[in-house]
Amino acid sequence: MYNGRNVEKYVEKLVLKLEKITSRRNKCVIHAKKLSESKSYRAEHKQFICDGEKLFSEAILSNADIQSVFVTDENWQAQTNNINVYFITLDLLSYISSQKNPQGILFICNIPENTPVDLKIGTHISLDNVQDPGNVGTIIRSANAFGIDSVILTGETADLYNPKTIRASMGAIFKQKVLYLTYEKLEQSGARFIGTTSNKKAQSLLGFDLSNSVIVFGSEGQGISKTVEKLCTEMINIPLDDNVESLNVATAATIIM
């Protein structure tokens, strides 16, 4: 059971409200459950839910806009800024959480504004119809590790605030610049787009200059969409053994970054 000791040293004590909840019919529980399950509900309310001590620590250290916390330990020393703290049973926590074995703490954050970036400067990653949330989260984690200026989500790419995406990012979601852009906005950016492909006839990654560019990754099944491929002035691949057809998109993106 989580007791909050690992994060107390990072934050100051200032709690908005303490409340004990025991019913699934409680409006706060209903709200949290819907955030866990529904992309459209998250978009409507501009909030998302996170699960676990590791993510909570990263959120605190990154000054994330935490709105409320659900914990199972009534002795938890709530030391977070201007938030609602709810004490709930383990059954309720398991009901809300998308994990099979939740760690004893859930928290809700407000979704930050989608502030623009200049795609002509720096190195950016664009995910075009990458539908697996685990892959999207892993790519965001790698982008943060390698100093990528932004990760751009387009088309039918998995929801940034899907609990699986958040978990796979291992807290990078609070630190890495990520934004949604339409295909029209990509085209209007005037950026240099470099497509990635498993086609062995494309230019090799080795020795290729990736600076001041947007590197595009498509879905593993279909590759880059025709709409985005038209923007790509260059195509690159990762040199592989002749017996290997392709790599998982998160693995490929990490190697290229």
PDB file of N, CA and C in Angstrom, residues 127-231:
ATOM      1  N   LEU A 127       4.407  10.958 -35.616  1.00  0.00           N
ATOM      2  CA  LEU A 127       3.810   9.627 -35.608  1.00  0.00           C
ATOM      3  C   LEU A 127       2.512   9.668 -36.395  1.00  0.00           C
ATOM      4  N   ASP A 128       2.485   8.957 -37.497  1.00  0.00           N
ATOM      5  CA  ASP A 128       1.355   8.985 -38.425  1.00  0.00           C
ATOM      6  C   ASP A 128       0.606   7.657 -38.353  1.00  0.00           C
ATOM      7  N   ASN A 129      -0.554   7.665 -37.696  1.00  0.00           N
ATOM      8  CA  ASN A 129      -1.386   6.460 -37.559  1.00  0.00           C
ATOM      9  C   ASN A 129      -0.700   5.325 -36.795  1.00  0.00           C
ATOM     10  N   VAL A 130       0.162   5.662 -35.841  1.00  0.00           N
ATOM     11  CA  VAL A 130       0.773   4.650 -34.964  1.00  0.00           C
ATOM     12  C   VAL A 130      -0.253   4.342 -33.870  1.00  0.00           C
ATOM     13  N   GLN A 131      -0.938   3.224 -33.993  1.00  0.00           N
ATOM     14  CA  GLN A 131      -2.142   2.996 -33.204  1.00  0.00           C
ATOM     15  C   GLN A 131      -1.922   2.275 -31.881  1.00  0.00           C
ATOM     16  N   ASP A 132      -0.772   1.678 -31.682  1.00  0.00           N
ATOM     17  CA  ASP A 132      -0.537   0.974 -30.424  1.00  0.00           C
ATOM     18  C   ASP A 132      -0.083   1.959 -29.340  1.00  0.00           C
ATOM     19  N   PRO A 133      -0.844   2.113 -28.245  1.00  0.00           N
ATOM     20  CA  PRO A 133      -0.476   3.097 -27.219  1.00  0.00           C
ATOM     21  C   PRO A 133       0.855   2.803 -26.538  1.00  0.00           C
ATOM     22  N   GLY A 134       1.198   1.512 -26.429  1.00  0.00           N
ATOM     23  CA  GLY A 134       2.488   1.166 -25.834  1.00  0.00           C
ATOM     24  C   GLY A 134       3.642   1.669 -26.677  1.00  0.00           C
ATOM     25  N   ASN A 135       3.529   1.551 -27.993  1.00  0.00           N
ATOM     26  CA  ASN A 135       4.567   2.067 -28.883  1.00  0.00           C
ATOM     27  C   ASN A 135       4.658   3.587 -28.807  1.00  0.00           C
ATOM     28  N   VAL A 136       3.513   4.250 -28.788  1.00  0.00           N
ATOM     29  CA  VAL A 136       3.514   5.718 -28.712  1.00  0.00           C
ATOM     30  C   VAL A 136       4.181   6.179 -27.422  1.00  0.00           C
ATOM     31  N   GLY A 137       3.830   5.555 -26.301  1.00  0.00           N
ATOM     32  CA  GLY A 137       4.436   5.933 -25.022  1.00  0.00           C
ATOM     33  C   GLY A 137       5.932   5.685 -24.991  1.00  0.00           C
ATOM     34  N   THR A 138       6.359   4.566 -25.565  1.00  0.00           N
ATOM     35  CA  THR A 138       7.790   4.247 -25.605  1.00  0.00           C
ATOM     36  C   THR A 138       8.557   5.249 -26.456  1.00  0.00           C
ATOM     37  N   ILE A 139       7.981   5.646 -27.588  1.00  0.00           N
ATOM     38  CA  ILE A 139       8.629   6.634 -28.450  1.00  0.00           C
ATOM     39  C   ILE A 139       8.749   7.974 -27.742  1.00  0.00           C
ATOM     40  N   ILE A 140       7.727   8.368 -27.005  1.00  0.00           N
ATOM     41  CA  ILE A 140       7.788   9.616 -26.231  1.00  0.00           C
ATOM     42  C   ILE A 140       8.889   9.527 -25.180  1.00  0.00           C
ATOM     43  N   ARG A 141       9.011   8.378 -24.547  1.00  0.00           N
ATOM     44  CA  ARG A 141      10.072   8.175 -23.543  1.00  0.00           C
ATOM     45  C   ARG A 141      11.456   8.316 -24.186  1.00  0.00           C
ATOM     46  N   SER A 142      11.639   7.696 -25.359  1.00  0.00           N
ATOM     47  CA  SER A 142      12.925   7.796 -26.058  1.00  0.00           C
ATOM     48  C   SER A 142      13.190   9.217 -26.521  1.00  0.00           C
ATOM     49  N   ALA A 143      12.157   9.899 -27.017  1.00  0.00           N
ATOM     50  CA  ALA A 143      12.323  11.281 -27.473  1.00  0.00           C
ATOM     51  C   ALA A 143      12.809  12.177 -26.347  1.00  0.00           C
ATOM     52  N   ASN A 144      12.253  11.972 -25.168  1.00  0.00           N
ATOM     53  CA  ASN A 144      12.687  12.745 -24.010  1.00  0.00           C
ATOM     54  C   ASN A 144      14.131  12.426 -23.635  1.00  0.00           C
ATOM     55  N   ALA A 145      14.506  11.159 -23.765  1.00  0.00           N
ATOM     56  CA  ALA A 145      15.877  10.740 -23.422  1.00  0.00           C
ATOM     57  C   ALA A 145      16.910  11.321 -24.369  1.00  0.00           C
ATOM     58  N   PHE A 146      16.542  11.519 -25.647  1.00  0.00           N
ATOM     59  CA  PHE A 146      17.497  11.957 -26.652  1.00  0.00           C
ATOM     60  C   PHE A 146      17.358  13.423 -27.046  1.00  0.00           C
ATOM     61  N   GLY A 147      16.554  14.184 -26.304  1.00  0.00           N
ATOM     62  CA  GLY A 147      16.484  15.621 -26.533  1.00  0.00           C
ATOM     63  C   GLY A 147      15.755  16.023 -27.796  1.00  0.00           C
ATOM     64  N   ILE A 148      14.786  15.235 -28.225  1.00  0.00           N
ATOM     65  CA  ILE A 148      13.974  15.581 -29.396  1.00  0.00           C
ATOM     66  C   ILE A 148      13.095  16.783 -29.047  1.00  0.00           C
ATOM     67  N   ASP A 149      13.005  17.737 -29.951  1.00  0.00           N
ATOM     68  CA  ASP A 149      12.301  18.983 -29.644  1.00  0.00           C
ATOM     69  C   ASP A 149      10.793  18.802 -29.481  1.00  0.00           C
ATOM     70  N   SER A 150      10.188  17.946 -30.297  1.00  0.00           N
ATOM     71  CA  SER A 150       8.761  17.682 -30.115  1.00  0.00           C
ATOM     72  C   SER A 150       8.379  16.368 -30.769  1.00  0.00           C
ATOM     73  N   VAL A 151       7.303  15.784 -30.267  1.00  0.00           N
ATOM     74  CA  VAL A 151       6.683  14.611 -30.878  1.00  0.00           C
ATOM     75  C   VAL A 151       5.313  15.048 -31.371  1.00  0.00           C
ATOM     76  N   ILE A 152       5.040  14.798 -32.646  1.00  0.00           N
ATOM     77  CA  ILE A 152       3.790  15.245 -33.268  1.00  0.00           C
ATOM     78  C   ILE A 152       2.918  14.023 -33.537  1.00  0.00           C
ATOM     79  N   LEU A 153       1.666  14.092 -33.131  1.00  0.00           N
ATOM     80  CA  LEU A 153       0.722  13.004 -33.350  1.00  0.00           C
ATOM     81  C   LEU A 153      -0.259  13.410 -34.446  1.00  0.00           C
ATOM     82  N   THR A 154      -0.415  12.555 -35.452  1.00  0.00           N
ATOM     83  CA  THR A 154      -1.326  12.860 -36.557  1.00  0.00           C
ATOM     84  C   THR A 154      -2.206  11.653 -36.875  1.00  0.00           C
ATOM     85  N   GLY A 155      -3.281  11.921 -37.601  1.00  0.00           N
ATOM     86  CA  GLY A 155      -4.149  10.849 -38.068  1.00  0.00           C
ATOM     87  C   GLY A 155      -4.768  10.065 -36.933  1.00  0.00           C
ATOM     88  N   GLU A 156      -4.728   8.732 -37.059  1.00  0.00           N
ATOM     89  CA  GLU A 156      -5.346   7.837 -36.078  1.00  0.00           C
ATOM     90  C   GLU A 156      -4.332   7.322 -35.057  1.00  0.00           C
ATOM     91  N   THR A 157      -3.322   8.106 -34.776  1.00  0.00           N
ATOM     92  CA  THR A 157      -2.340   7.721 -33.758  1.00  0.00           C
ATOM     93  C   THR A 157      -3.021   7.582 -32.401  1.00  0.00           C
ATOM     94  N   ALA A 158      -2.555   6.639 -31.597  1.00  0.00           N
ATOM     95  CA  ALA A 158      -3.147   6.363 -30.283  1.00  0.00           C
ATOM     96  C   ALA A 158      -3.200   7.619 -29.424  1.00  0.00           C
ATOM     97  N   ASP A 159      -4.212   7.692 -28.591  1.00  0.00           N
ATOM     98  CA  ASP A 159      -4.422   8.840 -27.718  1.00  0.00           C
ATOM     99  C   ASP A 159      -3.244   9.015 -26.756  1.00  0.00           C
ATOM    100  N   LEU A 160      -2.728  10.213 -26.716  1.00  0.00           N
ATOM    101  CA  LEU A 160      -1.629  10.534 -25.812  1.00  0.00           C
ATOM    102  C   LEU A 160      -1.984  10.239 -24.366  1.00  0.00           C
ATOM    103  N   TYR A 161      -3.265  10.407 -24.009  1.00  0.00           N
ATOM    104  CA  TYR A 161      -3.685  10.281 -22.615  1.00  0.00           C
ATOM    105  C   TYR A 161      -4.374   8.956 -22.319  1.00  0.00           C
ATOM    106  N   ASN A 162      -4.253   8.002 -23.224  1.00  0.00           N
ATOM    107  CA  ASN A 162      -4.649   6.633 -22.923  1.00  0.00           C
ATOM    108  C   ASN A 162      -3.776   6.136 -21.771  1.00  0.00           C
ATOM    109  N   PRO A 163      -4.341   5.499 -20.743  1.00  0.00           N
ATOM    110  CA  PRO A 163      -3.513   5.029 -19.616  1.00  0.00           C
ATOM    111  C   PRO A 163      -2.326   4.165 -20.039  1.00  0.00           C
ATOM    112  N   LYS A 164      -2.478   3.380 -21.126  1.00  0.00           N
ATOM    113  CA  LYS A 164      -1.371   2.550 -21.598  1.00  0.00           C
ATOM    114  C   LYS A 164      -0.251   3.403 -22.193  1.00  0.00           C
ATOM    115  N   THR A 165      -0.612   4.469 -22.897  1.00  0.00           N
ATOM    116  CA  THR A 165       0.397   5.394 -23.429  1.00  0.00           C
ATOM    117  C   THR A 165       1.158   6.042 -22.285  1.00  0.00           C
ATOM    118  N   ILE A 166       0.422   6.498 -21.287  1.00  0.00           N
ATOM    119  CA  ILE A 166       1.026   7.185 -20.141  1.00  0.00           C
ATOM    120  C   ILE A 166       1.990   6.260 -19.409  1.00  0.00           C
ATOM    121  N   ARG A 167       1.568   5.016 -19.156  1.00  0.00           N
ATOM    122  CA  ARG A 167       2.437   4.079 -18.435  1.00  0.00           C
ATOM    123  C   ARG A 167       3.707   3.788 -19.226  1.00  0.00           C
ATOM    124  N   ALA A 168       3.558   3.594 -20.547  1.00  0.00           N
ATOM    125  CA  ALA A 168       4.724   3.276 -21.382  1.00  0.00           C
ATOM    126  C   ALA A 168       5.706   4.440 -21.444  1.00  0.00           C
ATOM    127  N   SER A 169       5.216   5.661 -21.272  1.00  0.00           N
ATOM    128  CA  SER A 169       6.111   6.828 -21.312  1.00  0.00           C
ATOM    129  C   SER A 169       6.970   6.932 -20.054  1.00  0.00           C
ATOM    130  N   MET A 170       6.601   6.228 -18.996  1.00  0.00           N
ATOM    131  CA  MET A 170       7.350   6.230 -17.731  1.00  0.00           C
ATOM    132  C   MET A 170       7.597   7.645 -17.199  1.00  0.00           C
ATOM    133  N   GLY A 171       6.603   8.500 -17.330  1.00  0.00           N
ATOM    134  CA  GLY A 171       6.714   9.864 -16.816  1.00  0.00           C
ATOM    135  C   GLY A 171       7.195  10.885 -17.829  1.00  0.00           C
ATOM    136  N   ALA A 172       7.687  10.434 -18.989  1.00  0.00           N
ATOM    137  CA  ALA A 172       8.170  11.373 -20.007  1.00  0.00           C
ATOM    138  C   ALA A 172       7.040  12.245 -20.544  1.00  0.00           C
ATOM    139  N   ILE A 173       5.814  11.782 -20.433  1.00  0.00           N
ATOM    140  CA  ILE A 173       4.671  12.561 -20.895  1.00  0.00           C
ATOM    141  C   ILE A 173       4.584  13.917 -20.201  1.00  0.00           C
ATOM    142  N   PHE A 174       5.136  14.014 -18.984  1.00  0.00           N
ATOM    143  CA  PHE A 174       5.114  15.275 -18.245  1.00  0.00           C
ATOM    144  C   PHE A 174       6.270  16.199 -18.632  1.00  0.00           C
ATOM    145  N   LYS A 175       7.238  15.673 -19.379  1.00  0.00           N
ATOM    146  CA  LYS A 175       8.440  16.455 -19.685  1.00  0.00           C
ATOM    147  C   LYS A 175       8.664  16.700 -21.176  1.00  0.00           C
ATOM    148  N   GLN A 176       8.186  15.781 -22.008  1.00  0.00           N
ATOM    149  CA  GLN A 176       8.416  15.870 -23.447  1.00  0.00           C
ATOM    150  C   GLN A 176       7.332  16.707 -24.116  1.00  0.00           C
ATOM    151  N   LYS A 177       7.733  17.608 -25.014  1.00  0.00           N
ATOM    152  CA  LYS A 177       6.785  18.387 -25.797  1.00  0.00           C
ATOM    153  C   LYS A 177       6.089  17.461 -26.791  1.00  0.00           C
ATOM    154  N   VAL A 178       4.754  17.361 -26.674  1.00  0.00           N
ATOM    155  CA  VAL A 178       3.952  16.545 -27.579  1.00  0.00           C
ATOM    156  C   VAL A 178       2.771  17.383 -28.039  1.00  0.00           C
ATOM    157  N   LEU A 179       2.446  17.325 -29.336  1.00  0.00           N
ATOM    158  CA  LEU A 179       1.310  18.087 -29.821  1.00  0.00           C
ATOM    159  C   LEU A 179       0.584  17.353 -30.929  1.00  0.00           C
ATOM    160  N   TYR A 180      -0.693  17.640 -31.048  1.00  0.00           N
ATOM    161  CA  TYR A 180      -1.515  17.118 -32.142  1.00  0.00           C
ATOM    162  C   TYR A 180      -1.517  18.129 -33.287  1.00  0.00           C
ATOM    163  N   LEU A 181      -1.300  17.649 -34.512  1.00  0.00           N
ATOM    164  CA  LEU A 181      -1.394  18.511 -35.686  1.00  0.00           C
ATOM    165  C   LEU A 181      -2.180  17.811 -36.784  1.00  0.00           C
ATOM    166  N   THR A 182      -2.958  18.563 -37.513  1.00  0.00           N
ATOM    167  CA  THR A 182      -3.645  18.024 -38.685  1.00  0.00           C
ATOM    168  C   THR A 182      -2.652  17.923 -39.835  1.00  0.00           C
ATOM    169  N   TYR A 183      -3.011  17.154 -40.867  1.00  0.00           N
ATOM    170  CA  TYR A 183      -2.164  17.061 -42.051  1.00  0.00           C
ATOM    171  C   TYR A 183      -1.987  18.434 -42.700  1.00  0.00           C
ATOM    172  N   GLU A 184      -3.039  19.236 -42.639  1.00  0.00           N
ATOM    173  CA  GLU A 184      -2.967  20.587 -43.213  1.00  0.00           C
ATOM    174  C   GLU A 184      -1.925  21.429 -42.496  1.00  0.00           C
ATOM    175  N   LYS A 185      -1.890  21.331 -41.170  1.00  0.00           N
ATOM    176  CA  LYS A 185      -0.912  22.097 -40.390  1.00  0.00           C
ATOM    177  C   LYS A 185       0.513  21.626 -40.684  1.00  0.00           C
ATOM    178  N   LEU A 186       0.680  20.321 -40.870  1.00  0.00           N
ATOM    179  CA  LEU A 186       2.005  19.806 -41.233  1.00  0.00           C
ATOM    180  C   LEU A 186       2.464  20.410 -42.549  1.00  0.00           C
ATOM    181  N   GLU A 187       1.579  20.411 -43.517  1.00  0.00           N
ATOM    182  CA  GLU A 187       1.922  20.942 -44.848  1.00  0.00           C
ATOM    183  C   GLU A 187       2.242  22.423 -44.784  1.00  0.00           C
ATOM    184  N   GLN A 188       1.531  23.162 -43.953  1.00  0.00           N
ATOM    185  CA  GLN A 188       1.731  24.605 -43.850  1.00  0.00           C
ATOM    186  C   GLN A 188       2.991  24.973 -43.067  1.00  0.00           C
ATOM    187  N   SER A 189       3.583  24.018 -42.374  1.00  0.00           N
ATOM    188  CA  SER A 189       4.728  24.321 -41.511  1.00  0.00           C
ATOM    189  C   SER A 189       5.982  24.700 -42.286  1.00  0.00           C
ATOM    190  N   GLY A 190       6.097  24.246 -43.527  1.00  0.00           N
ATOM    191  CA  GLY A 190       7.297  24.525 -44.314  1.00  0.00           C
ATOM    192  C   GLY A 190       8.517  23.746 -43.864  1.00  0.00           C
ATOM    193  N   ALA A 191       8.304  22.702 -43.077  1.00  0.00           N
ATOM    194  CA  ALA A 191       9.419  21.933 -42.520  1.00  0.00           C
ATOM    195  C   ALA A 191       9.982  20.945 -43.540  1.00  0.00           C
ATOM    196  N   ARG A 192      11.153  20.432 -43.252  1.00  0.00           N
ATOM    197  CA  ARG A 192      11.766  19.364 -44.024  1.00  0.00           C
ATOM    198  C   ARG A 192      11.301  18.037 -43.429  1.00  0.00           C
ATOM    199  N   PHE A 193      10.611  17.237 -44.225  1.00  0.00           N
ATOM    200  CA  PHE A 193      10.078  15.964 -43.755  1.00  0.00           C
ATOM    201  C   PHE A 193      10.906  14.807 -44.304  1.00  0.00           C
ATOM    202  N   ILE A 194      11.305  13.918 -43.391  1.00  0.00           N
ATOM    203  CA  ILE A 194      12.064  12.728 -43.757  1.00  0.00           C
ATOM    204  C   ILE A 194      11.226  11.513 -43.375  1.00  0.00           C
ATOM    205  N   GLY A 195      10.883  10.691 -44.345  1.00  0.00           N
ATOM    206  CA  GLY A 195      10.096   9.499 -44.080  1.00  0.00           C
ATOM    207  C   GLY A 195      10.973   8.318 -43.714  1.00  0.00           C
ATOM    208  N   THR A 196      10.431   7.396 -42.947  1.00  0.00           N
ATOM    209  CA  THR A 196      11.148   6.167 -42.590  1.00  0.00           C
ATOM    210  C   THR A 196      10.438   4.994 -43.251  1.00  0.00           C
ATOM    211  N   THR A 197      11.216   4.009 -43.690  1.00  0.00           N
ATOM    212  CA  THR A 197      10.653   2.877 -44.413  1.00  0.00           C
ATOM    213  C   THR A 197      11.513   1.642 -44.188  1.00  0.00           C
ATOM    214  N   SER A 198      10.917   0.481 -44.386  1.00  0.00           N
ATOM    215  CA  SER A 198      11.683  -0.767 -44.336  1.00  0.00           C
ATOM    216  C   SER A 198      12.223  -1.139 -45.710  1.00  0.00           C
ATOM    217  N   ASN A 199      11.900  -0.345 -46.720  1.00  0.00           N
ATOM    218  CA  ASN A 199      12.384  -0.582 -48.080  1.00  0.00           C
ATOM    219  C   ASN A 199      13.905  -0.441 -48.130  1.00  0.00           C
ATOM    220  N   LYS A 200      14.567  -1.507 -48.476  1.00  0.00           N
ATOM    221  CA  LYS A 200      16.031  -1.514 -48.454  1.00  0.00           C
ATOM    222  C   LYS A 200      16.647  -0.644 -49.552  1.00  0.00           C
ATOM    223  N   LYS A 201      15.833  -0.175 -50.498  1.00  0.00           N
ATOM    224  CA  LYS A 201      16.332   0.694 -51.560  1.00  0.00           C
ATOM    225  C   LYS A 201      16.414   2.160 -51.121  1.00  0.00           C
ATOM    226  N   ALA A 202      15.803   2.487 -49.971  1.00  0.00           N
ATOM    227  CA  ALA A 202      15.862   3.857 -49.458  1.00  0.00           C
ATOM    228  C   ALA A 202      17.269   4.167 -48.962  1.00  0.00           C
ATOM    229  N   GLN A 203      17.535   5.450 -48.718  1.00  0.00           N
ATOM    230  CA  GLN A 203      18.851   5.855 -48.224  1.00  0.00           C
ATOM    231  C   GLN A 203      19.089   5.278 -46.833  1.00  0.00           C
ATOM    232  N   SER A 204      20.321   4.907 -46.579  1.00  0.00           N
ATOM    233  CA  SER A 204      20.674   4.357 -45.272  1.00  0.00           C
ATOM    234  C   SER A 204      20.718   5.454 -44.211  1.00  0.00           C
ATOM    235  N   LEU A 205      20.319   5.090 -43.010  1.00  0.00           N
ATOM    236  CA  LEU A 205      20.404   6.006 -41.871  1.00  0.00           C
ATOM    237  C   LEU A 205      21.858   6.398 -41.588  1.00  0.00           C
ATOM    238  N   LEU A 206      22.786   5.501 -41.858  1.00  0.00           N
ATOM    239  CA  LEU A 206      24.186   5.719 -41.510  1.00  0.00           C
ATOM    240  C   LEU A 206      24.734   6.949 -42.235  1.00  0.00           C
ATOM    241  N   GLY A 207      25.199   7.908 -41.465  1.00  0.00           N
ATOM    242  CA  GLY A 207      25.789   9.120 -42.026  1.00  0.00           C
ATOM    243  C   GLY A 207      24.783  10.127 -42.527  1.00  0.00           C
ATOM    244  N   PHE A 208      23.496   9.882 -42.307  1.00  0.00           N
ATOM    245  CA  PHE A 208      22.456  10.773 -42.821  1.00  0.00           C
ATOM    246  C   PHE A 208      22.236  11.932 -41.854  1.00  0.00           C
ATOM    247  N   ASP A 209      22.120  13.152 -42.369  1.00  0.00           N
ATOM    248  CA  ASP A 209      21.927  14.347 -41.541  1.00  0.00           C
ATOM    249  C   ASP A 209      20.444  14.508 -41.204  1.00  0.00           C
ATOM    250  N   LEU A 210      20.110  14.372 -39.927  1.00  0.00           N
ATOM    251  CA  LEU A 210      18.717  14.466 -39.478  1.00  0.00           C
ATOM    252  C   LEU A 210      18.400  15.803 -38.809  1.00  0.00           C
ATOM    253  N   SER A 211      19.352  16.718 -38.807  1.00  0.00           N
ATOM    254  CA  SER A 211      19.133  17.996 -38.116  1.00  0.00           C
ATOM    255  C   SER A 211      18.093  18.840 -38.847  1.00  0.00           C
ATOM    256  N   ASN A 212      17.392  19.666 -38.079  1.00  0.00           N
ATOM    257  CA  ASN A 212      16.362  20.569 -38.625  1.00  0.00           C
ATOM    258  C   ASN A 212      15.394  19.822 -39.550  1.00  0.00           C
ATOM    259  N   SER A 213      14.748  18.828 -38.989  1.00  0.00           N
ATOM    260  CA  SER A 213      13.837  18.011 -39.786  1.00  0.00           C
ATOM    261  C   SER A 213      12.719  17.435 -38.926  1.00  0.00           C
ATOM    262  N   VAL A 214      11.703  16.939 -39.609  1.00  0.00           N
ATOM    263  CA  VAL A 214      10.637  16.161 -38.979  1.00  0.00           C
ATOM    264  C   VAL A 214      10.761  14.743 -39.513  1.00  0.00           C
ATOM    265  N   ILE A 215      11.049  13.795 -38.637  1.00  0.00           N
ATOM    266  CA  ILE A 215      11.235  12.399 -39.030  1.00  0.00           C
ATOM    267  C   ILE A 215       9.916  11.676 -38.813  1.00  0.00           C
ATOM    268  N   VAL A 216       9.377  11.105 -39.874  1.00  0.00           N
ATOM    269  CA  VAL A 216       8.028  10.548 -39.848  1.00  0.00           C
ATOM    270  C   VAL A 216       8.057   9.029 -39.719  1.00  0.00           C
ATOM    271  N   PHE A 217       7.235   8.513 -38.799  1.00  0.00           N
ATOM    272  CA  PHE A 217       7.068   7.074 -38.619  1.00  0.00           C
ATOM    273  C   PHE A 217       5.596   6.723 -38.824  1.00  0.00           C
ATOM    274  N   GLY A 218       5.346   5.695 -39.624  1.00  0.00           N
ATOM    275  CA  GLY A 218       3.980   5.266 -39.873  1.00  0.00           C
ATOM    276  C   GLY A 218       3.627   4.017 -39.090  1.00  0.00           C
ATOM    277  N   SER A 219       2.435   3.504 -39.325  1.00  0.00           N
ATOM    278  CA  SER A 219       1.997   2.287 -38.646  1.00  0.00           C
ATOM    279  C   SER A 219       2.796   1.099 -39.156  1.00  0.00           C
ATOM    280  N   GLU A 220       2.922   0.075 -38.311  1.00  0.00           N
ATOM    281  CA  GLU A 220       3.701  -1.093 -38.710  1.00  0.00           C
ATOM    282  C   GLU A 220       3.029  -1.847 -39.853  1.00  0.00           C
ATOM    283  N   GLY A 221       1.709  -1.802 -39.908  1.00  0.00           N
ATOM    284  CA  GLY A 221       1.006  -2.539 -40.943  1.00  0.00           C
ATOM    285  C   GLY A 221       0.968  -1.822 -42.288  1.00  0.00           C
ATOM    286  N   GLN A 222       0.745  -0.514 -42.250  1.00  0.00           N
ATOM    287  CA  GLN A 222       0.518   0.245 -43.489  1.00  0.00           C
ATOM    288  C   GLN A 222       1.645   1.213 -43.837  1.00  0.00           C
ATOM    289  N   GLY A 223       2.522   1.506 -42.892  1.00  0.00           N
ATOM    290  CA  GLY A 223       3.565   2.492 -43.146  1.00  0.00           C
ATOM    291  C   GLY A 223       3.015   3.907 -43.093  1.00  0.00           C
ATOM    292  N   ILE A 224       3.737   4.836 -43.688  1.00  0.00           N
ATOM    293  CA  ILE A 224       3.319   6.244 -43.700  1.00  0.00           C
ATOM    294  C   ILE A 224       2.154   6.423 -44.663  1.00  0.00           C
ATOM    295  N   SER A 225       1.177   7.205 -44.255  1.00  0.00           N
ATOM    296  CA  SER A 225       0.017   7.451 -45.132  1.00  0.00           C
ATOM    297  C   SER A 225       0.449   8.209 -46.386  1.00  0.00           C
ATOM    298  N   LYS A 226      -0.303   8.047 -47.467  1.00  0.00           N
ATOM    299  CA  LYS A 226       0.014   8.715 -48.726  1.00  0.00           C
ATOM    300  C   LYS A 226       0.016  10.238 -48.557  1.00  0.00           C
ATOM    301  N   THR A 227      -0.864  10.732 -47.682  1.00  0.00           N
ATOM    302  CA  THR A 227      -0.950  12.180 -47.459  1.00  0.00           C
ATOM    303  C   THR A 227       0.348  12.734 -46.901  1.00  0.00           C
ATOM    304  N   VAL A 228       0.919  12.052 -45.927  1.00  0.00           N
ATOM    305  CA  VAL A 228       2.164  12.520 -45.315  1.00  0.00           C
ATOM    306  C   VAL A 228       3.368  12.170 -46.173  1.00  0.00           C
ATOM    307  N   GLU A 229       3.300  11.035 -46.846  1.00  0.00           N
ATOM    308  CA  GLU A 229       4.423  10.629 -47.699  1.00  0.00           C
ATOM    309  C   GLU A 229       4.710  11.675 -48.771  1.00  0.00           C
ATOM    310  N   LYS A 230       3.674  12.352 -49.244  1.00  0.00           N
ATOM    311  CA  LYS A 230       3.854  13.405 -50.253  1.00  0.00           C
ATOM    312  C   LYS A 230       4.695  14.564 -49.728  1.00  0.00           C
ATOM    313  N   LEU A 231       4.710  14.744 -48.391  1.00  0.00           N
ATOM    314  CA  LEU A 231       5.485  15.838 -47.794  1.00  0.00           C
ATOM    315  C   LEU A 231       6.963  15.468 -47.643  1.00  0.00           C
TER     316      LEU A 231
END
